[in-house]
Short mmCIF file of C-alpha atoms and ligand atoms in Angstrom, two decimals:
data_model
loop_
_atom_site.label_atom_id
_atom_site.label_comp_id
_atom_site.label_asym_id
_atom_site.label_seq_id
_atom_site.Cartn_x
_atom_site.Cartn_y
_atom_site.Cartn_z
CA UNK A 1 0.00 -0.04 -0.04
CA UNK A 2 1.06 3.51 -0.64
CA UNK A 3 -0.92 5.28 2.09
CA UNK A 4 1.99 5.87 4.23
CA UNK A 5 4.17 7.53 1.37
CA UNK A 6 1.04 9.37 0.27
CA UNK A 7 0.49 10.85 3.61
CA UNK A 8 4.24 11.86 3.83
CA UNK A 9 3.72 13.67 0.52
CA UNK A 10 0.69 15.57 1.79
CA UNK A 11 2.41 16.30 5.05
CA UNK A 12 5.47 17.75 3.36
CA UNK A 13 4.42 21.57 2.66
CA UNK A 14 3.21 22.06 6.29
CA UNK A 15 2.39 20.19 9.47
CA UNK A 16 -1.27 18.88 9.56
CA UNK A 17 -3.43 16.78 11.88
CA UNK A 18 -4.94 13.59 10.88
CA UNK A 19 -8.53 14.70 10.00
CA UNK A 20 -7.04 17.32 7.63
CA UNK A 21 -4.86 14.83 5.78
CA UNK A 22 -7.62 12.39 5.53
CA UNK A 23 -10.01 15.05 3.81
CA UNK A 24 -7.19 16.11 1.49
CA UNK A 25 -6.24 12.33 0.64
CA UNK A 26 -9.85 11.86 -0.27
CA UNK A 27 -10.29 15.03 -2.34
CA UNK A 28 -7.15 14.21 -4.32
CA UNK A 29 -6.95 10.53 -4.61
CA UNK A 30 -9.93 9.01 -2.97
CA UNK A 31 -12.49 9.17 -5.85
CA UNK A 32 -12.58 5.42 -6.56
CA UNK A 33 -11.57 4.28 -2.97
CA UNK A 34 -11.80 6.52 0.02
CA UNK A 35 -9.39 5.87 2.80
CA UNK A 36 -10.73 4.78 6.02
CA UNK A 37 -10.19 7.12 9.08
CA UNK A 38 -8.75 4.19 11.06
CA UNK A 39 -6.25 3.46 8.36
CA UNK A 40 -5.00 7.12 8.32
CA UNK A 41 -4.60 7.17 12.15
CA UNK A 42 -2.91 3.89 12.33
CA UNK A 43 -0.55 4.67 9.52
CA UNK A 44 0.32 8.05 11.14
CA UNK A 45 1.11 6.23 14.37
CA UNK A 46 3.53 3.74 12.44
CA UNK A 47 5.23 6.57 10.76
CA UNK A 48 5.83 8.37 14.11
CA UNK A 49 7.20 5.24 15.48
CA UNK A 50 9.52 4.74 12.51
CA UNK A 51 10.70 8.33 12.84
CA UNK A 52 9.49 9.50 9.45
CA UNK A 53 7.24 12.03 11.16
CA UNK A 54 7.07 13.46 14.55
CA UNK A 55 4.29 15.08 16.94
CA UNK A 56 4.12 18.99 16.70
CA UNK A 57 1.37 19.53 19.06
CA UNK A 58 -1.64 17.95 20.67
CA UNK A 59 -4.69 20.10 21.06
CA UNK A 60 -8.28 19.43 22.39
CA UNK A 61 -10.82 22.02 21.48
CA UNK A 62 -14.21 20.76 22.62
CA UNK A 63 -14.25 17.38 20.65
CA UNK A 64 -11.59 14.70 20.16
CA UNK A 65 -8.01 15.30 20.54
CA UNK A 66 -6.10 16.61 17.63
CA UNK A 67 -2.54 15.54 17.07
CA UNK A 68 -0.56 17.70 14.54
CA UNK A 69 2.34 15.97 12.67
CA UNK A 70 5.25 17.25 10.45
CA UNK A 71 7.84 15.31 8.39
CA UNK A 72 11.40 14.57 9.85
CA UNK A 73 14.57 14.63 7.64
CA UNK A 74 14.26 10.76 7.43
CA UNK A 75 10.61 11.16 6.30
CA UNK A 76 11.58 13.59 3.44
CA UNK A 77 14.34 10.94 2.29
CA UNK A 78 11.86 8.22 2.42
CA UNK A 79 9.37 10.38 0.31
CA UNK A 80 11.92 11.33 -2.08
CA UNK A 81 13.01 7.79 -2.59
CA UNK A 82 9.57 6.63 -3.17
CA UNK A 83 8.82 9.36 -5.69
CA UNK A 84 11.68 8.50 -7.90
CA UNK A 85 11.24 4.73 -7.63
CA UNK A 86 9.70 2.97 -10.68
CA UNK A 87 6.42 0.88 -9.80
CA UNK A 88 6.07 -2.73 -10.66
CA UNK A 89 3.13 -3.22 -13.02
CA UNK A 90 -0.07 -4.80 -11.78
CA UNK A 91 -1.29 -7.46 -14.27
CA UNK A 92 -4.09 -8.33 -11.71
CA UNK A 93 -7.21 -7.87 -13.85
CA UNK A 94 -5.77 -9.37 -16.91
CA UNK A 95 -4.80 -12.47 -15.06
CA UNK A 96 -8.29 -13.02 -13.77
CA UNK A 97 -9.56 -12.85 -17.21
CA UNK A 98 -6.92 -15.20 -18.50
CA UNK A 99 -7.87 -17.58 -15.72
CA UNK A 100 -11.50 -17.59 -16.81
CA UNK A 101 -10.48 -18.05 -20.46
CA UNK A 102 -8.23 -21.14 -19.88
CA UNK A 103 -10.79 -22.69 -17.37
CA UNK A 104 -13.66 -22.09 -19.79
CA UNK A 105 -11.69 -23.79 -22.69
CA UNK A 106 -10.36 -26.57 -20.63
CA UNK A 107 -14.00 -27.39 -19.58
CA UNK A 108 -15.33 -27.28 -23.16
CA UNK A 109 -17.32 -23.98 -22.49
CA UNK A 110 -17.68 -21.25 -25.15
CA UNK A 111 -14.91 -18.81 -24.13
CA UNK A 112 -16.09 -16.51 -26.87
CA UNK A 113 -18.98 -15.43 -25.03
CA UNK A 114 -16.77 -14.58 -22.09
CA UNK A 115 -14.62 -12.52 -24.04
CA UNK A 116 -17.47 -10.78 -25.78
CA UNK A 117 -19.20 -9.96 -22.49
CA UNK A 118 -15.90 -8.67 -21.01
CA UNK A 119 -15.33 -6.53 -24.16
CA UNK A 120 -18.85 -5.10 -23.87
CA UNK A 121 -18.26 -4.17 -20.08
CA UNK A 122 -14.86 -2.65 -20.68
CA UNK A 123 -16.06 -0.54 -23.58
CA UNK A 124 -18.89 0.62 -21.42
CA UNK A 125 -16.56 1.60 -18.72
CA UNK A 126 -14.53 3.42 -21.24
CA UNK A 127 -17.48 5.40 -22.61
CA UNK A 128 -18.39 6.19 -19.15
CA UNK A 129 -14.91 7.61 -18.47
CA UNK A 130 -14.76 9.59 -21.79
CA UNK A 131 -17.99 11.19 -20.71
CA UNK A 132 -16.71 12.07 -17.31
CA UNK A 133 -13.50 13.62 -18.58
CA UNK A 134 -15.20 15.78 -21.38
CA UNK A 135 -14.91 19.38 -20.17
CA UNK A 136 -13.44 18.34 -16.78
CA UNK A 137 -10.38 19.81 -14.97
CA UNK A 138 -6.83 18.37 -16.19
CA UNK A 139 -6.44 16.44 -12.92
CA UNK A 140 -9.70 14.55 -13.56
CA UNK A 141 -8.84 14.06 -17.12
CA UNK A 142 -5.62 12.60 -16.43
CA UNK A 143 -7.03 10.41 -13.70
CA UNK A 144 -9.63 9.19 -16.22
CA UNK A 145 -6.91 8.67 -18.95
CA UNK A 146 -5.08 6.48 -16.71
CA UNK A 147 -7.83 3.92 -16.43
CA UNK A 148 -8.80 4.30 -20.18
CA UNK A 149 -5.41 3.40 -21.32
CA UNK A 150 -5.40 0.39 -19.03
CA UNK A 151 -8.69 -0.65 -20.38
CA UNK A 152 -7.43 -0.31 -23.87
CA UNK A 153 -4.68 -2.55 -23.17
CA UNK A 154 -6.98 -5.29 -21.84
CA UNK A 155 -9.14 -4.79 -24.79
CA UNK A 156 -6.24 -5.42 -27.24
CA UNK A 157 -5.49 -8.54 -25.34
CA UNK A 158 -9.20 -9.68 -25.53
CA UNK A 159 -9.09 -9.10 -29.34
CA UNK A 160 -5.85 -11.02 -29.76
CA UNK A 161 -7.16 -13.80 -27.75
CA UNK A 162 -10.63 -13.90 -29.50
CA UNK A 163 -8.87 -14.08 -32.71
CA UNK A 164 -6.93 -17.21 -31.59
CA UNK A 165 -9.45 -19.10 -29.54
CA UNK A 166 -9.58 -22.09 -31.71
CA UNK A 167 -5.87 -22.57 -31.76
CA UNK A 168 -5.77 -22.01 -27.94
CA UNK A 169 -8.50 -24.47 -27.40
CA UNK A 170 -6.57 -27.27 -29.44
CA UNK A 171 -3.49 -26.58 -27.46
CA UNK A 172 -5.42 -27.14 -24.26
CA UNK A 173 -7.28 -30.14 -25.32
CA UNK B 1 -39.15 5.55 -32.37
CA UNK B 2 -38.48 7.93 -35.23
CA UNK B 3 -37.45 6.77 -38.54
CA UNK B 4 -33.55 6.28 -38.95
CA UNK B 5 -31.81 8.86 -41.03
CA UNK B 6 -29.80 6.40 -42.90
CA UNK B 7 -30.73 2.81 -43.16
CA UNK B 8 -29.07 -0.07 -45.01
CA UNK B 9 -30.16 -3.82 -45.42
CA UNK B 10 -28.92 -6.86 -46.93
CA UNK B 11 -25.99 -5.16 -48.78
CA UNK B 12 -23.95 -7.38 -51.03
CA UNK B 13 -21.06 -6.23 -52.91
CA UNK B 14 -18.18 -8.29 -54.49
CA UNK B 15 -15.02 -7.06 -56.08
CA UNK B 16 -14.27 -10.03 -58.50
CA UNK B 17 -14.06 -13.12 -56.27
CA UNK B 18 -13.87 -11.02 -53.09
CA UNK B 19 -17.14 -10.73 -51.22
CA UNK B 20 -16.46 -7.20 -49.57
CA UNK B 21 -20.09 -7.11 -48.21
CA UNK B 22 -22.06 -10.29 -47.71
CA UNK B 23 -25.50 -9.08 -46.19
CA UNK B 24 -24.30 -6.15 -44.03
CA UNK B 25 -27.02 -3.74 -42.65
CA UNK B 26 -27.06 -0.72 -40.45
CA UNK B 27 -29.34 2.02 -38.93
CA UNK B 28 -28.13 5.46 -38.08
CA UNK B 29 -30.62 7.92 -36.39
CA UNK B 30 -30.26 11.77 -36.66
CA UNK B 31 -27.70 13.12 -34.33
CA UNK B 32 -26.47 9.63 -33.54
CA UNK B 33 -22.67 8.54 -33.67
CA UNK B 34 -22.01 4.91 -34.73
CA UNK B 35 -18.67 3.38 -35.00
CA UNK B 36 -17.83 0.61 -37.42
CA UNK B 37 -15.15 -1.73 -36.09
CA UNK B 38 -13.68 -5.02 -37.25
CA UNK B 39 -10.44 -6.35 -38.30
CA UNK B 40 -8.76 -5.33 -41.43
CA UNK B 41 -10.63 -6.49 -44.62
CA UNK B 42 -13.79 -7.06 -42.84
CA UNK B 43 -15.62 -4.55 -45.20
CA UNK B 44 -15.77 -1.33 -43.09
CA UNK B 45 -14.57 1.03 -45.85
CA UNK B 46 -16.79 -0.80 -48.23
CA UNK B 47 -19.81 -0.29 -46.12
CA UNK B 48 -19.10 3.24 -45.46
CA UNK B 49 -18.81 3.99 -49.17
CA UNK B 50 -21.96 2.25 -49.75
CA UNK B 51 -23.84 4.26 -47.14
CA UNK B 52 -22.48 7.38 -48.57
CA UNK B 53 -23.36 6.67 -52.22
CA UNK B 54 -19.99 6.37 -53.29
CA UNK B 55 -20.19 2.76 -54.17
CA UNK B 56 -23.33 1.02 -55.50
CA UNK B 57 -23.98 -2.44 -53.75
CA UNK B 58 -24.66 -5.33 -56.11
CA UNK B 59 -27.78 -5.94 -54.02
CA UNK B 60 -29.57 -4.68 -50.99
CA UNK B 61 -30.95 -1.08 -50.09
CA UNK B 62 -29.65 2.02 -48.78
CA UNK B 63 -32.47 4.41 -47.73
CA UNK B 64 -31.47 7.95 -46.72
CA UNK B 65 -34.14 10.36 -45.34
CA UNK B 66 -36.86 7.94 -46.51
CA UNK B 67 -35.69 7.50 -50.12
CA UNK B 68 -33.40 5.05 -51.89
CA UNK B 69 -30.02 6.30 -52.08
CA UNK B 70 -28.43 3.36 -54.10
CA UNK B 71 -30.77 3.63 -56.98
CA UNK B 72 -30.21 7.57 -57.69
CA UNK B 73 -28.27 8.53 -60.66
CA UNK B 74 -24.51 9.24 -60.34
CA UNK B 75 -25.25 13.00 -60.66
CA UNK B 76 -28.06 12.99 -58.03
CA UNK B 77 -25.73 10.96 -55.65
CA UNK B 78 -22.85 13.36 -56.12
CA UNK B 79 -25.18 16.45 -55.51
CA UNK B 80 -26.34 14.67 -52.26
CA UNK B 81 -22.68 13.85 -51.24
CA UNK B 82 -21.91 17.65 -51.68
CA UNK B 83 -24.96 19.21 -49.98
CA UNK B 84 -25.45 16.72 -47.06
CA UNK B 85 -22.41 14.70 -46.32
CA UNK B 86 -18.98 15.40 -44.90
CA UNK B 87 -16.14 12.90 -45.59
CA UNK B 88 -12.83 12.04 -44.10
CA UNK B 89 -11.37 9.08 -46.27
CA UNK B 90 -8.81 6.44 -45.18
CA UNK B 91 -6.60 7.64 -47.85
CA UNK B 92 -6.18 10.81 -50.01
CA UNK B 93 -9.08 12.97 -48.62
CA UNK B 94 -7.46 16.29 -50.01
CA UNK B 95 -7.04 17.80 -53.37
CA UNK B 96 -3.24 17.65 -53.87
CA UNK B 97 -3.24 20.96 -55.84
CA UNK B 98 -5.01 23.05 -53.27
CA UNK B 99 -3.48 24.41 -50.07
CA UNK B 100 -4.96 23.46 -46.70
CA UNK B 101 -7.10 26.50 -46.41
CA UNK B 102 -8.33 26.05 -50.05
CA UNK B 103 -9.06 22.55 -49.35
CA UNK B 104 -11.17 23.10 -46.23
CA UNK B 105 -13.01 26.14 -48.18
CA UNK B 106 -13.83 24.00 -50.98
CA UNK B 107 -17.15 22.54 -49.66
CA UNK B 108 -18.39 26.19 -48.98
CA UNK B 109 -17.13 27.38 -52.35
CA UNK B 110 -18.97 24.39 -54.03
CA UNK B 111 -22.24 25.48 -52.15
CA UNK B 112 -21.77 29.00 -53.73
CA UNK B 113 -19.95 30.99 -50.92
CA UNK B 114 -17.65 33.81 -51.78
CA UNK B 115 -13.83 33.20 -51.36
CA UNK B 116 -13.17 35.51 -48.50
CA UNK B 117 -15.88 34.45 -46.30
CA UNK B 118 -15.17 30.73 -47.05
CA UNK B 119 -11.45 30.95 -46.28
CA UNK B 120 -12.03 32.77 -43.24
CA UNK B 121 -14.33 30.07 -42.01
CA UNK B 122 -11.72 27.56 -43.18
CA UNK B 123 -9.12 29.17 -41.04
CA UNK B 124 -11.27 29.10 -38.02
CA UNK B 125 -11.61 25.29 -38.56
CA UNK B 126 -7.97 24.83 -39.05
CA UNK B 127 -7.36 26.56 -35.81
CA UNK B 128 -9.75 24.49 -33.90
CA UNK B 129 -7.96 21.45 -35.15
CA UNK B 130 -4.53 22.82 -34.34
CA UNK B 131 -3.38 22.99 -37.87
CA UNK B 132 -3.62 26.70 -38.72
CA UNK B 133 0.17 26.75 -39.05
CA UNK B 134 -0.19 24.61 -42.27
CA UNK B 135 -2.88 26.72 -43.81
CA UNK B 136 -0.76 27.64 -46.89
CA UNK B 137 0.85 24.33 -47.46
CA UNK B 138 -0.39 21.61 -49.89
CA UNK B 139 -1.11 18.12 -48.78
CA UNK B 140 2.30 16.88 -50.14
CA UNK B 141 3.99 19.30 -47.84
CA UNK B 142 2.19 18.27 -44.63
CA UNK B 143 2.84 15.38 -42.23
CA UNK B 144 0.30 12.47 -42.33
CA UNK B 145 -1.37 13.65 -39.14
CA UNK B 146 -1.67 17.21 -40.19
CA UNK B 147 -3.17 16.15 -43.50
CA UNK B 148 -5.74 14.06 -41.58
CA UNK B 149 -6.81 17.04 -39.35
CA UNK B 150 -7.23 19.27 -42.49
CA UNK B 151 -9.36 16.62 -43.95
CA UNK B 152 -11.53 16.63 -40.65
CA UNK B 153 -11.83 20.46 -40.85
CA UNK B 154 -13.07 20.11 -44.42
CA UNK B 155 -15.48 17.38 -43.57
CA UNK B 156 -17.11 19.62 -40.88
CA UNK B 157 -17.01 23.24 -42.46
CA UNK B 158 -20.15 23.20 -44.30
CA UNK B 159 -22.24 21.84 -41.37
CA UNK B 160 -23.22 18.37 -43.00
CA UNK B 161 -25.99 16.28 -41.90
CA UNK B 162 -23.94 13.09 -41.89
CA UNK B 163 -20.28 12.92 -41.57
CA UNK B 164 -18.48 9.85 -42.75
CA UNK B 165 -15.05 9.28 -41.27
CA UNK B 166 -12.76 6.41 -42.07
CA UNK B 167 -10.04 6.08 -39.71
CA UNK B 168 -9.82 9.79 -39.01
CA UNK B 169 -7.30 9.32 -36.26
CA UNK B 170 -5.25 6.52 -38.05
CA UNK B 171 -2.05 8.69 -38.33
CA UNK B 172 -2.27 10.60 -35.14
CA UNK B 173 -0.55 10.05 -31.82
CA UNK B 174 -3.18 9.35 -29.05
CA UNK B 175 -3.20 13.01 -27.74
CA UNK B 176 -4.00 14.47 -31.17
CA UNK B 177 -6.26 11.69 -31.93
CA UNK B 178 -8.41 12.74 -28.91
CA UNK B 179 -8.21 16.29 -30.06
CA UNK B 180 -9.60 15.42 -33.34
CA UNK B 181 -12.28 13.26 -31.72
CA UNK B 182 -13.39 16.04 -29.45
CA UNK B 183 -13.64 18.46 -32.21
CA UNK B 184 -15.53 15.95 -34.45
CA UNK B 185 -17.96 15.07 -31.70
CA UNK B 186 -18.33 18.67 -30.58
CA UNK B 187 -19.22 19.78 -34.08
CA UNK B 188 -21.40 16.98 -34.70
CA UNK B 189 -23.41 17.61 -31.48
CA UNK B 190 -23.65 21.18 -31.99
CA UNK B 191 -24.99 20.73 -35.55
CA UNK B 192 -27.18 17.75 -34.73
CA UNK B 193 -25.15 15.69 -37.30
CA UNK B 194 -24.83 12.00 -37.44
CA UNK B 195 -21.38 10.55 -37.57
CA UNK B 196 -20.40 7.08 -39.07
CA UNK B 197 -17.01 6.45 -37.91
CA UNK B 198 -14.60 3.75 -38.91
CA UNK B 199 -11.78 2.93 -36.59
CA UNK B 200 -9.66 -0.02 -35.46
CA UNK B 201 -8.94 1.54 -32.06
CA UNK B 202 -11.51 0.56 -29.34
CA UNK B 203 -10.57 3.81 -27.37
CA UNK B 204 -11.62 5.90 -30.35
CA UNK B 205 -14.73 3.70 -31.02
CA UNK B 206 -15.95 4.35 -27.35
CA UNK B 207 -16.58 8.07 -28.47
CA UNK B 208 -19.45 6.81 -30.45
CA UNK B 209 -22.96 6.01 -28.99
CA UNK B 210 -22.97 2.66 -30.56
CA UNK B 211 -20.65 0.05 -31.97
CA UNK B 212 -21.18 -2.07 -35.01
CA UNK B 213 -18.81 -5.00 -35.33
CA UNK B 214 -18.27 -6.33 -38.98
CA UNK B 215 -16.65 -9.72 -39.88
CA UNK B 216 -16.29 -11.04 -43.43
CA UNK B 217 -18.71 -8.26 -44.72
CA UNK B 218 -21.53 -9.09 -42.10
CA UNK B 219 -22.51 -7.59 -38.92
CA UNK B 220 -21.79 -9.81 -36.09
CA UNK B 221 -23.05 -7.95 -32.91
CA UNK B 222 -25.16 -4.74 -33.16
CA UNK B 223 -24.35 -3.90 -29.62
CA UNK B 224 -26.68 -1.34 -28.20
CA UNK B 225 -25.38 1.04 -25.41
N1 LIG C 301 -11.64 -1.52 -54.94
C1 LIG C 301 -11.39 -2.94 -54.60
N2 LIG C 301 -11.01 -3.76 -55.63
C2 LIG C 301 -11.04 -5.20 -55.08
N3 LIG C 301 -10.99 -5.51 -53.91
C3 LIG C 301 -11.40 -4.59 -53.00
C4 LIG C 301 -11.55 -3.15 -53.37
N4 LIG C 301 -11.86 -2.50 -52.20
C5 LIG C 301 -11.98 -3.47 -51.14
N5 LIG C 301 -11.62 -4.63 -51.55
C6 LIG C 301 -11.56 -6.03 -50.85
O1 LIG C 301 -12.80 -5.90 -50.31
C7 LIG C 301 -12.55 -6.40 -48.83
C8 LIG C 301 -13.12 -5.38 -47.71
O2 LIG C 301 -12.15 -4.31 -48.02
P1 LIG C 301 -12.53 -2.98 -47.01
O3 LIG C 301 -11.55 -1.89 -47.61
O4 LIG C 301 -13.94 -2.57 -46.97
O5 LIG C 301 -11.89 -3.28 -45.74
P2 LIG C 301 -11.71 -2.75 -44.36
O6 LIG C 301 -12.57 -3.19 -43.27
O7 LIG C 301 -11.97 -1.20 -44.55
O8 LIG C 301 -10.04 -2.84 -43.89
P3 LIG C 301 -8.97 -1.83 -43.34
O9 LIG C 301 -9.33 -1.92 -41.95
O10 LIG C 301 -7.79 -2.69 -43.75
O11 LIG C 301 -9.14 -0.54 -44.07
C9 LIG C 301 -10.96 -6.67 -48.77
O12 LIG C 301 -10.98 -8.04 -48.78
C10 LIG C 301 -10.37 -5.90 -49.86
O13 LIG C 301 -9.37 -6.68 -50.24
MG1 LIG C 302 -10.74 0.53 -44.73
#
């Protein structure tokens, strides 16, 4: 998970408390998957324990306690390392579809329908994203583009596979 | 449901031994954008040309605004193409002897507009498609992608009722391809025009309201969105 590093990044410009961080996290990155409050507080605790952030102040104004954190030099180093490190690719979705195709063919089921249904679903998702990004701000556009291009890659794989299903079925039988 | 603007059924067309179309059909409603997809050689361009009255099918019907289009005389079909349709062809859309601005102004000139007005409007369209800088160049002096954008400008300039676009983004990188699609869609929406779009890129096809898949000259899946 990247919540820890993301929080470091959000903390870098100025000290903040957990509630603030969570709000900003969701506003910028949480569109698909909002972060849970407990996750934020637990991560902050771990970062403080590891010496990447430190407590600046603890206030209590009426409601619950608010702990304000700031980055330590170690935290800055960790953030910088993470920002320049290439990420491993995540072939997760493709491998599920792949598994379904293989299992369908091995059991003599028509894999064509599976591929068609997947294609239809992917294209529908793509259409929805194109609609969403039309006229939107650049942050939204680029966030949608990220998913659109990944869907496109899946779709190409679906096409390649669909064109060679007969051969694949023979190979598996 | 209203009558489709353009309607084709049971189209057959052979080039010698090759059955380019083998029973294909399609319906396009006013203001609708339909993508024709399918592998190379499946008959996409041939279907597009039949719908637009450029090719005449061996059999089957093409009905445009309630009247047979495929049985019209060559002269009547070219009048229709000039007055109601806009085209982006897969190859050689532009007149090689004319500059970009003259190419884009051409449909307006053919409809009787004066040169200055037509060229001013042509420039606006070149600018919208990001190719104003090639206004004075002839097709042979442009890059493939620039030529394609000039062709899209020309297809849209006269406010056609139907735009036929064969791989309008085929020579473009994905960013410029998107720019062309946004302009094409935006112009079509604003004018209530229908678009028949041929593409091999799913991401481009997803701009359309609907996708028609061709295989061996036949429609395999009229997927409704
Ligand atoms: N003028 C022609 N003369 C002879 N054969 C032709 C002609 N035009 C097309 N064909 C053949 O008809 C079939 C369909 O061609 P068409 O151009 O419609 O395919 P397409 O789907 O547009 O392919 P692509 O994606 O490669 O552009 C092909 O087998 C092609 O070789
Ligand atoms: Mg073609």
